PDB file of C-alpha atoms in Angstrom:
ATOM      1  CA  UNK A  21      33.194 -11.697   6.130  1.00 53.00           C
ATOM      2  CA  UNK A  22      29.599 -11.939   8.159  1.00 58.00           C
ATOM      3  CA  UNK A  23      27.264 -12.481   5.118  1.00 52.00           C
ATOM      4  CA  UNK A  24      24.365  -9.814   5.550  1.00 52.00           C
ATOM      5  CA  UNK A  25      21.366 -11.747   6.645  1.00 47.00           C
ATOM      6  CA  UNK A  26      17.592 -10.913   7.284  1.00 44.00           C
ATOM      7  CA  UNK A  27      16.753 -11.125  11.351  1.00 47.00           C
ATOM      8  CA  UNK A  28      14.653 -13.584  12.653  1.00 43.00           C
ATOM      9  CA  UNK A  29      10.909 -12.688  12.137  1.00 49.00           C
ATOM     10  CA  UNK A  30      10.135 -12.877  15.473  1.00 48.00           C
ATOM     11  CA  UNK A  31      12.667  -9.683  16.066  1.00 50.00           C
ATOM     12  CA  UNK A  32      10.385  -8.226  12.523  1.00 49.00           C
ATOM     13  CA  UNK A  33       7.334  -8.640  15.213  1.00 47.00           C
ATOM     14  CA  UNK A  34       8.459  -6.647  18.236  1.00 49.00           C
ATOM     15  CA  UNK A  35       9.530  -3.750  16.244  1.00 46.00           C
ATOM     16  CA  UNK A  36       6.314  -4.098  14.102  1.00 46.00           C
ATOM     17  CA  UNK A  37       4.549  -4.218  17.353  1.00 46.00           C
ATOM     18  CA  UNK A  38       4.343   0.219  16.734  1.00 41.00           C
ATOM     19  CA  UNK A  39       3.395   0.240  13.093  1.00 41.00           C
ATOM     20  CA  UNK A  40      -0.016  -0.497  12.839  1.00 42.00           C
ATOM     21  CA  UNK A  41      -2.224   1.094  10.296  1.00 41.00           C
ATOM     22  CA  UNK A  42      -4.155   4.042  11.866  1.00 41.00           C
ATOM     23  CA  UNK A  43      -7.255   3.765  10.869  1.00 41.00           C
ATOM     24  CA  UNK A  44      -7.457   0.281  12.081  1.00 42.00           C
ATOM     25  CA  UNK A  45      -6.084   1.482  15.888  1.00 42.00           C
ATOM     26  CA  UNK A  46      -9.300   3.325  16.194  1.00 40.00           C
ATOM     27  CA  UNK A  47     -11.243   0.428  15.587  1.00 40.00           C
ATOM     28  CA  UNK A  48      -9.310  -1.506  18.609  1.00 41.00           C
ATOM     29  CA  UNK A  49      -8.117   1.083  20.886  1.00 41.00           C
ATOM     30  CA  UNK A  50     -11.103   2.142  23.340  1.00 43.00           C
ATOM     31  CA  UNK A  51      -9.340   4.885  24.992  1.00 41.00           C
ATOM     32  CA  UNK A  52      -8.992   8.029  23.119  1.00 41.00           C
ATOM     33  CA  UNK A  53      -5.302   9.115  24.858  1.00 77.00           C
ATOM     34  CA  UNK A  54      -4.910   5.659  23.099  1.00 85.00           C
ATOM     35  CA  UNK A  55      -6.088   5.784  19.540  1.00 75.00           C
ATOM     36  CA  UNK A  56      -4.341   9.391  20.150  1.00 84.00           C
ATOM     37  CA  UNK A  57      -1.000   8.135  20.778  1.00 87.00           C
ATOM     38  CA  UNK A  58      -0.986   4.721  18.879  1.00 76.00           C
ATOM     39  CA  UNK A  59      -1.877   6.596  15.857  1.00 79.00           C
ATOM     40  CA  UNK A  60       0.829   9.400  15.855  1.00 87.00           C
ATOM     41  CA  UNK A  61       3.804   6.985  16.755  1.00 85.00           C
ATOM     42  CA  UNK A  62       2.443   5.028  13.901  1.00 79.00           C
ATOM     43  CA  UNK A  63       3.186   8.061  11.695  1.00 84.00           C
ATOM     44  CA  UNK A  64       6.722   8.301  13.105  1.00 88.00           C
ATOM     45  CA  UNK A  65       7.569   4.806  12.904  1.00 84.00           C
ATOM     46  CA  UNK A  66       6.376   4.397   9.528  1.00 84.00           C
ATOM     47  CA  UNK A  67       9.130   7.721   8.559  1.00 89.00           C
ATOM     48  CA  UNK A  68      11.801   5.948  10.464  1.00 90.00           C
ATOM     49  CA  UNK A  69      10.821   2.730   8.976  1.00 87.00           C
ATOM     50  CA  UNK A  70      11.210   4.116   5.023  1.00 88.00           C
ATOM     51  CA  UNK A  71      14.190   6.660   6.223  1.00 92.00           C
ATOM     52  CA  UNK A  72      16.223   3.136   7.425  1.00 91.00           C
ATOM     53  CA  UNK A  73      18.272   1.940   3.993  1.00 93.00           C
ATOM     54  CA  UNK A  74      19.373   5.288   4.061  1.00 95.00           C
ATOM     55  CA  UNK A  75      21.705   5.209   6.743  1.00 96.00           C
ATOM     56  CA  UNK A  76      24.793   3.494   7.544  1.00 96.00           C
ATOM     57  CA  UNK A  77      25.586   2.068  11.208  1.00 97.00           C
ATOM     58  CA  UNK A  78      28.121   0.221  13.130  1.00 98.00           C
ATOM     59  CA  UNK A  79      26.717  -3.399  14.561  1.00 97.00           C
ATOM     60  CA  UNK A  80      28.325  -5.139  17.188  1.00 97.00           C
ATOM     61  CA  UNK A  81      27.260  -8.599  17.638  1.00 96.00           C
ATOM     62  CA  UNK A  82      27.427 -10.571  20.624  1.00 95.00           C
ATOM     63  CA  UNK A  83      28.698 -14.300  19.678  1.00 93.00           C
ATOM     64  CA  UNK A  84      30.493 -17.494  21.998  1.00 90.00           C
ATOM     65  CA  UNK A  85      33.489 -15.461  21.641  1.00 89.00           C
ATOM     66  CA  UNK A  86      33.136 -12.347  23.123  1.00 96.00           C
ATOM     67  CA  UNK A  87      31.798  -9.779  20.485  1.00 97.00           C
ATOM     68  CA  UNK A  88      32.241  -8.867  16.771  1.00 97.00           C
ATOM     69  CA  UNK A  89      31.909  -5.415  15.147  1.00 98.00           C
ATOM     70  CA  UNK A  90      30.837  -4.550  11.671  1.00 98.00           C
ATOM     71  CA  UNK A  91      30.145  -1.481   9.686  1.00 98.00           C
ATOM     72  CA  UNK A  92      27.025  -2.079   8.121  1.00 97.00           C
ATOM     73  CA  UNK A  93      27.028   0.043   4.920  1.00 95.00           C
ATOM     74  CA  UNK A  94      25.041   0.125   1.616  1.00 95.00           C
ATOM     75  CA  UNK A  95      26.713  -0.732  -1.508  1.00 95.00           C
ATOM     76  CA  UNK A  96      24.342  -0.862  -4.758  1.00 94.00           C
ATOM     77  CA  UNK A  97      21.038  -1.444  -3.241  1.00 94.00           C
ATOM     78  CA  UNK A  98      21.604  -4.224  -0.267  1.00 95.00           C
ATOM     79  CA  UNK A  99      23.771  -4.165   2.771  1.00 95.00           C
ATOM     80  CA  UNK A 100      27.123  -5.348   3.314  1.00 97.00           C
ATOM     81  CA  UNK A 101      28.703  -6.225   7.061  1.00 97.00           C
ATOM     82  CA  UNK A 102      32.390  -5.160   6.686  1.00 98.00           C
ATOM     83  CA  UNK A 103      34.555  -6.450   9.668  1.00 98.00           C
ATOM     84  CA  UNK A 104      36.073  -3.499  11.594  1.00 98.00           C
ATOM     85  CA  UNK A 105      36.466  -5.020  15.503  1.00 98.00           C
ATOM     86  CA  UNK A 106      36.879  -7.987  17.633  1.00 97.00           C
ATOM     87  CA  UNK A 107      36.086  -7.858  20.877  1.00 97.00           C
ATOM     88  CA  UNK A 108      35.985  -4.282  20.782  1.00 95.00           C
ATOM     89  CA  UNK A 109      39.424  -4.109  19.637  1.00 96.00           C
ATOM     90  CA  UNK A 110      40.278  -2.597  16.294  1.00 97.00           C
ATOM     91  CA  UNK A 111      41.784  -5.678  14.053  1.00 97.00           C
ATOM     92  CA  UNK A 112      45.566  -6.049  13.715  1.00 97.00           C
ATOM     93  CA  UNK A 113      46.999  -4.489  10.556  1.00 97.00           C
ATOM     94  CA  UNK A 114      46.819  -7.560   8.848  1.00 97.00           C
ATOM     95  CA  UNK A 115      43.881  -8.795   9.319  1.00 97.00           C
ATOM     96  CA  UNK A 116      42.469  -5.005   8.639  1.00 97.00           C
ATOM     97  CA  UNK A 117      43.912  -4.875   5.359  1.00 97.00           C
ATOM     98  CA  UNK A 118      42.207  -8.059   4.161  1.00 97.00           C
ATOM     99  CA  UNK A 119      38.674  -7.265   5.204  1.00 97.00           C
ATOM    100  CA  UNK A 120      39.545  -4.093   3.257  1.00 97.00           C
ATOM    101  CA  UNK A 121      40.602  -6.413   0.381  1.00 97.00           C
ATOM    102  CA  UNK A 122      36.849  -7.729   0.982  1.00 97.00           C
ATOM    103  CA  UNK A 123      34.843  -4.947   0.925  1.00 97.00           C
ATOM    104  CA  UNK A 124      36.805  -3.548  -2.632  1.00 97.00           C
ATOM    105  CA  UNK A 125      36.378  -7.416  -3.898  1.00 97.00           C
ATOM    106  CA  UNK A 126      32.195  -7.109  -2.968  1.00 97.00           C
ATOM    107  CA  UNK A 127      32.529  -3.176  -4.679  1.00 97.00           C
ATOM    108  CA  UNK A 128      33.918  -4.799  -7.856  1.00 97.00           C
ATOM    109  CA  UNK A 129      31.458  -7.660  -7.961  1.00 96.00           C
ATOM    110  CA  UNK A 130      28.608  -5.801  -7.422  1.00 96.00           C
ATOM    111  CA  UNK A 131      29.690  -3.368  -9.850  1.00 95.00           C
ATOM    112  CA  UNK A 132      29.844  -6.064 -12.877  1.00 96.00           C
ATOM    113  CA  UNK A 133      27.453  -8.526 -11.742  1.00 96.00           C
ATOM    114  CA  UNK A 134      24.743  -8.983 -14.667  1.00 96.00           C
ATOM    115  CA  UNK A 135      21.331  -6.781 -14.421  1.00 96.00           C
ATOM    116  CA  UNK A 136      19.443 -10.816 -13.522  1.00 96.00           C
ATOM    117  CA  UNK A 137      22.216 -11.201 -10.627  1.00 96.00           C
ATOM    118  CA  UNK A 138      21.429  -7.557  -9.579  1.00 96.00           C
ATOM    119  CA  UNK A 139      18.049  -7.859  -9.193  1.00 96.00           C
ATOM    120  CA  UNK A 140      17.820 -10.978  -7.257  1.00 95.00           C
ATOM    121  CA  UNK A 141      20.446  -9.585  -4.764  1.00 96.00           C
ATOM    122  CA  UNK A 142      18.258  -6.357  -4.688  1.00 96.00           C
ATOM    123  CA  UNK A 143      15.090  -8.585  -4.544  1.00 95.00           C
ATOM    124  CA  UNK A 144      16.006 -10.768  -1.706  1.00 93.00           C
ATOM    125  CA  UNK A 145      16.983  -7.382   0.681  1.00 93.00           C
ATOM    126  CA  UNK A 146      13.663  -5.471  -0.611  1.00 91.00           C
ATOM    127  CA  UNK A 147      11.658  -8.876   0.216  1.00 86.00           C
ATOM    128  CA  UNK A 148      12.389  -9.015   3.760  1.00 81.00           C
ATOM    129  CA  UNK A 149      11.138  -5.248   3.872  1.00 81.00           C
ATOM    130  CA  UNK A 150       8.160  -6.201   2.178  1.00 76.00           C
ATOM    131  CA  UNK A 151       7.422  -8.718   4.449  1.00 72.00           C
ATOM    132  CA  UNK A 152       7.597  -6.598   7.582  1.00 66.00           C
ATOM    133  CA  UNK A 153       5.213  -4.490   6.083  1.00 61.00           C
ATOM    134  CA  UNK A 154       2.722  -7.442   4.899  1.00 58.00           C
ATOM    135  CA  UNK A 155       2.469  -8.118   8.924  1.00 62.00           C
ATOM    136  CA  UNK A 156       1.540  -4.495   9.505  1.00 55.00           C
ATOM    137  CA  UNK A 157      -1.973  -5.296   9.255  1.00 55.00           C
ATOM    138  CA  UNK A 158      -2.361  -7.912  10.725  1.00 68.00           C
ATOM    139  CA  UNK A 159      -0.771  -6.304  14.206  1.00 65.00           C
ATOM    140  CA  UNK A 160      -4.447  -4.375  14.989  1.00 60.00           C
ATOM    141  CA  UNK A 161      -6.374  -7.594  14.512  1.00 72.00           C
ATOM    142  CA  UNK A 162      -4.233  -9.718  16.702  1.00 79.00           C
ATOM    143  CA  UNK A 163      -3.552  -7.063  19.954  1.00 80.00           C
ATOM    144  CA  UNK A 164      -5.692  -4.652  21.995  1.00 86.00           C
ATOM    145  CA  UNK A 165      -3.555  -2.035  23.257  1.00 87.00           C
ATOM    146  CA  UNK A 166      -4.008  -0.069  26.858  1.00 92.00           C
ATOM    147  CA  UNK A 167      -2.180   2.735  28.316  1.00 93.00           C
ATOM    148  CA  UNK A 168      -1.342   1.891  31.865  1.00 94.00           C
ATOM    149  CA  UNK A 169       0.348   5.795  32.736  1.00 92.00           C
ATOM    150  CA  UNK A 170       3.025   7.791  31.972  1.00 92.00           C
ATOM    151  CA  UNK A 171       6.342   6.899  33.122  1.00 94.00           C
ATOM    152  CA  UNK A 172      10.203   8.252  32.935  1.00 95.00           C
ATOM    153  CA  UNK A 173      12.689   6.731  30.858  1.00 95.00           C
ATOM    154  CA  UNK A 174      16.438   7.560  29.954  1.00 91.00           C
ATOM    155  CA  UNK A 175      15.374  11.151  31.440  1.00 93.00           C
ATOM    156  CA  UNK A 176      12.230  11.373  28.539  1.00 94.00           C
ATOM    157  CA  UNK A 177       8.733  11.555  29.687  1.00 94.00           C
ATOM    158  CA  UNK A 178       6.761   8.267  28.024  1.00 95.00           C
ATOM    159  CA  UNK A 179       3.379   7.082  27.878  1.00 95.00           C
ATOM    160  CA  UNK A 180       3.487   3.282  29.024  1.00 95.00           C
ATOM    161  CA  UNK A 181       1.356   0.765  27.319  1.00 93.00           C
ATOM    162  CA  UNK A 182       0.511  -2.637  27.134  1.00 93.00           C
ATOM    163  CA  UNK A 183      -0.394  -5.391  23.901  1.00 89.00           C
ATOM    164  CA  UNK A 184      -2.238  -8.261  24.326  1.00 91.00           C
ATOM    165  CA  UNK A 185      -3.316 -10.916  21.997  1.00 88.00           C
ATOM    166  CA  UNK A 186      -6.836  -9.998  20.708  1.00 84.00           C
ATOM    167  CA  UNK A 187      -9.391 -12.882  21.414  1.00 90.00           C
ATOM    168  CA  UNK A 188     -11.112 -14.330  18.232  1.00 89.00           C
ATOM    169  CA  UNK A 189      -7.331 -13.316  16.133  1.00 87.00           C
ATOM    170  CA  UNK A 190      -7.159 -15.942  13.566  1.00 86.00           C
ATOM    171  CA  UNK A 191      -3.705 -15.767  11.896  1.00 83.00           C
ATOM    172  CA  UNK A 192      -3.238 -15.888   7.788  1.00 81.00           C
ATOM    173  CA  UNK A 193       0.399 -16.987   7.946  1.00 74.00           C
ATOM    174  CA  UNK A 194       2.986 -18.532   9.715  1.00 71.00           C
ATOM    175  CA  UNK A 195       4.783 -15.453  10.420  1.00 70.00           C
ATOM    176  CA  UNK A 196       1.964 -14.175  12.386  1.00 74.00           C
ATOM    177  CA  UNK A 197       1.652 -17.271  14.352  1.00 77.00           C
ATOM    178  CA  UNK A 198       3.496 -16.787  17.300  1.00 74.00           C
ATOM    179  CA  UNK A 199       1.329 -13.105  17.688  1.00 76.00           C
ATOM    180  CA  UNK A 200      -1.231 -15.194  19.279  1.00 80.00           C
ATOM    181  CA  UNK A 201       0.962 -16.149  22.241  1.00 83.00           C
ATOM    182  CA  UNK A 202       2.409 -12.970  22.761  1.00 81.00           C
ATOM    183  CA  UNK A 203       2.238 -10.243  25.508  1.00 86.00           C
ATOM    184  CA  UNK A 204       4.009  -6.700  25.321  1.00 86.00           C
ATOM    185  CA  UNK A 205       5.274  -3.583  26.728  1.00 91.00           C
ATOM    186  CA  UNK A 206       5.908  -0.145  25.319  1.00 90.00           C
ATOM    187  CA  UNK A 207       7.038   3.174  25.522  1.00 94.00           C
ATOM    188  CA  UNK A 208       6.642   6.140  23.498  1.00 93.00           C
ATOM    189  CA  UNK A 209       8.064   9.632  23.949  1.00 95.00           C
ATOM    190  CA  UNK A 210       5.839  11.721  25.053  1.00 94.00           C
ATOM    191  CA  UNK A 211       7.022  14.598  22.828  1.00 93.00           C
ATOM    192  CA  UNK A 212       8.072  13.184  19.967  1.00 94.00           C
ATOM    193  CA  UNK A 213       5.799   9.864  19.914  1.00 93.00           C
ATOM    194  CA  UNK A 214       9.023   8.024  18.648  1.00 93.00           C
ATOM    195  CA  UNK A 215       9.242   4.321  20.332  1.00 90.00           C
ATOM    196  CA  UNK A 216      11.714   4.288  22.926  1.00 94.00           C
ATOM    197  CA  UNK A 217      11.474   0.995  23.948  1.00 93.00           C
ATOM    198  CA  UNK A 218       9.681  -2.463  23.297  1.00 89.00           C
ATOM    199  CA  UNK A 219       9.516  -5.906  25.022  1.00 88.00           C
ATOM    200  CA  UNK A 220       7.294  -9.093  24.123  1.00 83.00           C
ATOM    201  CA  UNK A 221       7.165 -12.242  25.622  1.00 84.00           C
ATOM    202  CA  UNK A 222       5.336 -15.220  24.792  1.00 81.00           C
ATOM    203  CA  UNK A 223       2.838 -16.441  27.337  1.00 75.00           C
ATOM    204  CA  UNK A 224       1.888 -19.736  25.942  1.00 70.00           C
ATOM    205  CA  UNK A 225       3.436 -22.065  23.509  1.00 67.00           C
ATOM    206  CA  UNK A 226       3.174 -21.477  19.744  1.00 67.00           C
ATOM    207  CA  UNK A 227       2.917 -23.963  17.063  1.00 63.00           C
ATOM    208  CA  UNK A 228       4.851 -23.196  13.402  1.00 60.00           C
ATOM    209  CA  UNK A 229       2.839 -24.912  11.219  1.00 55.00           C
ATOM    210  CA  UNK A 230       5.192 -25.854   8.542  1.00 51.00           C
ATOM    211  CA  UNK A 231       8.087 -25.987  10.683  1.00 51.00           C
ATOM    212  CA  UNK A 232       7.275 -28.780  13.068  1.00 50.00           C
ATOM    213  CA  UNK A 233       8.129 -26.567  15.687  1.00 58.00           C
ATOM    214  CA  UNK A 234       6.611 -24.852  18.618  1.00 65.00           C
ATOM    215  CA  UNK A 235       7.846 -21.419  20.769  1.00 69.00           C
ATOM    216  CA  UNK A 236       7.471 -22.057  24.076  1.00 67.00           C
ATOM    217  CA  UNK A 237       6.710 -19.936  27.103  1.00 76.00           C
ATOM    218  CA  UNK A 238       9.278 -18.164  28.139  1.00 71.00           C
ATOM    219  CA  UNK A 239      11.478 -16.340  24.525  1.00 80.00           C
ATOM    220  CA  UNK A 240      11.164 -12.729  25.176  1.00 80.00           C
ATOM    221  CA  UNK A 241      12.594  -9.875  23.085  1.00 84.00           C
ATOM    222  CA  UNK A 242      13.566  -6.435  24.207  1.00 89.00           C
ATOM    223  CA  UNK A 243      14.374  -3.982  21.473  1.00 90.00           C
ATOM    224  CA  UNK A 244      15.442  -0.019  22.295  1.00 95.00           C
ATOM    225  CA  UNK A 245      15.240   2.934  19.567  1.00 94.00           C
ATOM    226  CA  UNK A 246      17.513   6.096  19.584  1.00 96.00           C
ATOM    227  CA  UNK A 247      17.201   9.261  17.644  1.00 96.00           C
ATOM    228  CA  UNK A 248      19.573   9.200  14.734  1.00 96.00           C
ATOM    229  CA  UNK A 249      19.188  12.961  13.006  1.00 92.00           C
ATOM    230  CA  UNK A 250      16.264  14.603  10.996  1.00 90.00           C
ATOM    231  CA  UNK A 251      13.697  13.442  13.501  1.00 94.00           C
ATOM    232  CA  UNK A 252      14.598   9.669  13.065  1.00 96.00           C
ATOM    233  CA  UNK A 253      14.790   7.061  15.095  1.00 96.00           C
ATOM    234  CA  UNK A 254      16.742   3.802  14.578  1.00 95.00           C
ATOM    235  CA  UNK A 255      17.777   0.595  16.680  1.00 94.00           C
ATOM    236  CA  UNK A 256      20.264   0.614  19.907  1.00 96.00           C
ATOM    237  CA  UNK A 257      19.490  -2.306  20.929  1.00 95.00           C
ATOM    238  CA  UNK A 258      18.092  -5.493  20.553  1.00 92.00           C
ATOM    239  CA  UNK A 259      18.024  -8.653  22.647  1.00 91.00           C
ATOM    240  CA  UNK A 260      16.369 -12.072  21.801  1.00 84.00           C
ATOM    241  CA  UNK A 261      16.533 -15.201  24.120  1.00 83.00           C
ATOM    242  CA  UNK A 262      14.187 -18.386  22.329  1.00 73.00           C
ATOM    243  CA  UNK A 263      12.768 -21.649  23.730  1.00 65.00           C
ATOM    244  CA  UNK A 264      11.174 -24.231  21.208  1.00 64.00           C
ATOM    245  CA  UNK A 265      10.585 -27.344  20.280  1.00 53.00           C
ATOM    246  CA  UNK A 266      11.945 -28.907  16.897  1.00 56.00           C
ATOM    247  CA  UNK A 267       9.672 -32.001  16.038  1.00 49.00           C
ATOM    248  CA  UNK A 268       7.726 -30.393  18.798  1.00 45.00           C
ATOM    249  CA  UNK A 269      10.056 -33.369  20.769  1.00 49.00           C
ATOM    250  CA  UNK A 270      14.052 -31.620  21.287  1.00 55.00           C
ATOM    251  CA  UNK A 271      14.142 -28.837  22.815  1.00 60.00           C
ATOM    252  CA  UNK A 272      16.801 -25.994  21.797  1.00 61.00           C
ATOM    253  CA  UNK A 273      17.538 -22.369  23.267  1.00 66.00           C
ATOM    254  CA  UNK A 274      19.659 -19.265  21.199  1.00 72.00           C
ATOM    255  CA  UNK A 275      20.090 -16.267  22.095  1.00 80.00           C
ATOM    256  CA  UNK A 276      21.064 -13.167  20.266  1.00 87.00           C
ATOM    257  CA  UNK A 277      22.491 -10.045  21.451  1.00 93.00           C
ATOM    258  CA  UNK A 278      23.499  -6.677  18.921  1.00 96.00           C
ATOM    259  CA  UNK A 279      24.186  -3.548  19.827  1.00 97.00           C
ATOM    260  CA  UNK A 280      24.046  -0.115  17.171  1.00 97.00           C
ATOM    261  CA  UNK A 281      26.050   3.505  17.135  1.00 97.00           C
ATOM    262  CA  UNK A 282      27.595   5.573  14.745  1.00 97.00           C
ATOM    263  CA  UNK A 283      24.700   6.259  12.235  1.00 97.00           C
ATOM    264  CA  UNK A 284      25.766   8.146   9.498  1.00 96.00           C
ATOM    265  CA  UNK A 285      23.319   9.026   6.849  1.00 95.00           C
ATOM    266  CA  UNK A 286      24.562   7.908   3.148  1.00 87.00           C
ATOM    267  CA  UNK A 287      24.311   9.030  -0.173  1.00 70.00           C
ATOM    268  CA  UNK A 288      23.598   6.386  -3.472  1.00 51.00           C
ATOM    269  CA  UNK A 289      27.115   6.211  -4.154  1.00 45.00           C
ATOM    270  CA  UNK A 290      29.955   3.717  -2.908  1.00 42.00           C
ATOM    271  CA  UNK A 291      32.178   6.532  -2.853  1.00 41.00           C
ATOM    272  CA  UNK A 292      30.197   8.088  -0.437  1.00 39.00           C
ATOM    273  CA  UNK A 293      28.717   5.179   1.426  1.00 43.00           C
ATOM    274  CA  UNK A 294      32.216   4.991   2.419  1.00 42.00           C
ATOM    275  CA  UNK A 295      33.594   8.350   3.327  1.00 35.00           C
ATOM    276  CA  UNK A 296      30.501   7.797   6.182  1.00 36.00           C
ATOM    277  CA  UNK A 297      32.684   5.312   8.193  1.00 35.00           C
TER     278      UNK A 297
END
């Protein structure tokens, strides 16, 4: 069973790159067609944002192997990853029935865990939201944001735009750090002012205070939205390739690699939750 984990908080940053508080775009954004645009896909992001926990999706996860597939679905207020292909390949019988097995084991627990146990596994999910949306404003003190044109992409018209670091940007917290090396791209339906896609890179190496550890030139993200039903728009696709320095002296690269289909939105129940697959 892949335990349900929060992504890394870098990923939190390029999709958090679109949700900045409106009122504070106008205050940055020098170009009206700017302010304009930043501030309506800030609207729709912050819908698709809320509108997320209540879907269910299938994940497939690159890894050394090949890949791994799991339906991500809620069960009593936090995700679980249920096992459902390898490789792209549906799992033998056996192996089938005892993820199955899993998931009704994870039902049960959850079901008679005590209201202290419940809370802390509710906690921990509804932290890692509530820290994505403590960076939300600090994204229009750290980038300036210019619209370069409009562009075509996956046969939708979108307004192209670039992020920069904002000079003078003077980061309160370790997560928002590595904002001060970073560059990005985006593009936003023209229509709909959903985010279609979203790339960063950082331009000059980081230091994690705290961590010892500095991102270096080089770790780029690329993350791609897709409209899901009821004028929302969830995640693709999502790549991540990192360069740092631990002890700021050994260097180490990952990578990460996860694709997303088959949204189906989900009621409160288990039941339910599952009927979606």
């Amino acid at each position: 069973m892949k335990q349900t984990r929060p992504k890394m908080d870098l990923k939190r940053i390029v999709c958090l790159l679109s949700v900045v508080p409106a009122g504070a775009v106008a205050a940055f954004c020098q170009h009206p067609d700017v302010q304009t645009i930043i501030q309506r896909s800030v609207q729709a992001n912050q819908r698709d944002f809320a509108a997320a926990p209540n879907y269910s999706y299938d994940e497939c996860d690159k890894v050394a192997q090949g890949t791994r597939t799991y339906r991500v679905m809620m069960i009593d207020g936090s995700p679980y990853n249920h096992l459902i292909a390898v490789n792209k390949k549906a799992l033998p019988e056996a192996k089938a029935r005892q993820q199955e097995q899993q998931l009704q084991q994870e039902i049960a627990k959850r079901k008679s865990e005590s209201t202290a146990d419940r809370k802390k596994r509710i906690s921990s999910y509804e932290r890692d939201r509530k820290r994505d949306h403590t960076m939300l404003d600090q994204m229009a003190l750290a980038f300036n944001f210019e619209l370069l044109g409009n562009r075509k992409l996956g046969g939708r018209d979108v307004y192209y735009l670039k992020a920069t670091p904002r000079p003078g940007y003077k980061p309160p917290s370790m997560d928002a750090q590595v904002l001060t090396g970073m560059t990005g791209h985006l593009w936003i339906d023209r229509n709909t002012f959903q985010w279609i896609k979203v790339t960063a890179r950082v331009m000059k190496p980081v230091t994690i205070e705290g961590f010892l550890a500095q991102v270096e030139p080089g770790t780029n993200f690329e993350l791609e939205m897709m409209p899901v039903g009821d004028g929302i728009w969830l995640e693709k696709h999502y790549s991540m390739h990192a360069h740092s320095k631990v002890l700021f002296l050994f260097n180490r690269s990952s990578s990460e690699e996860e694709w997303y289909s088959n949204y189906k939105r989900i009621s409160g129940s288990n039941q339910e939750t599952r009927a979606s697959r």
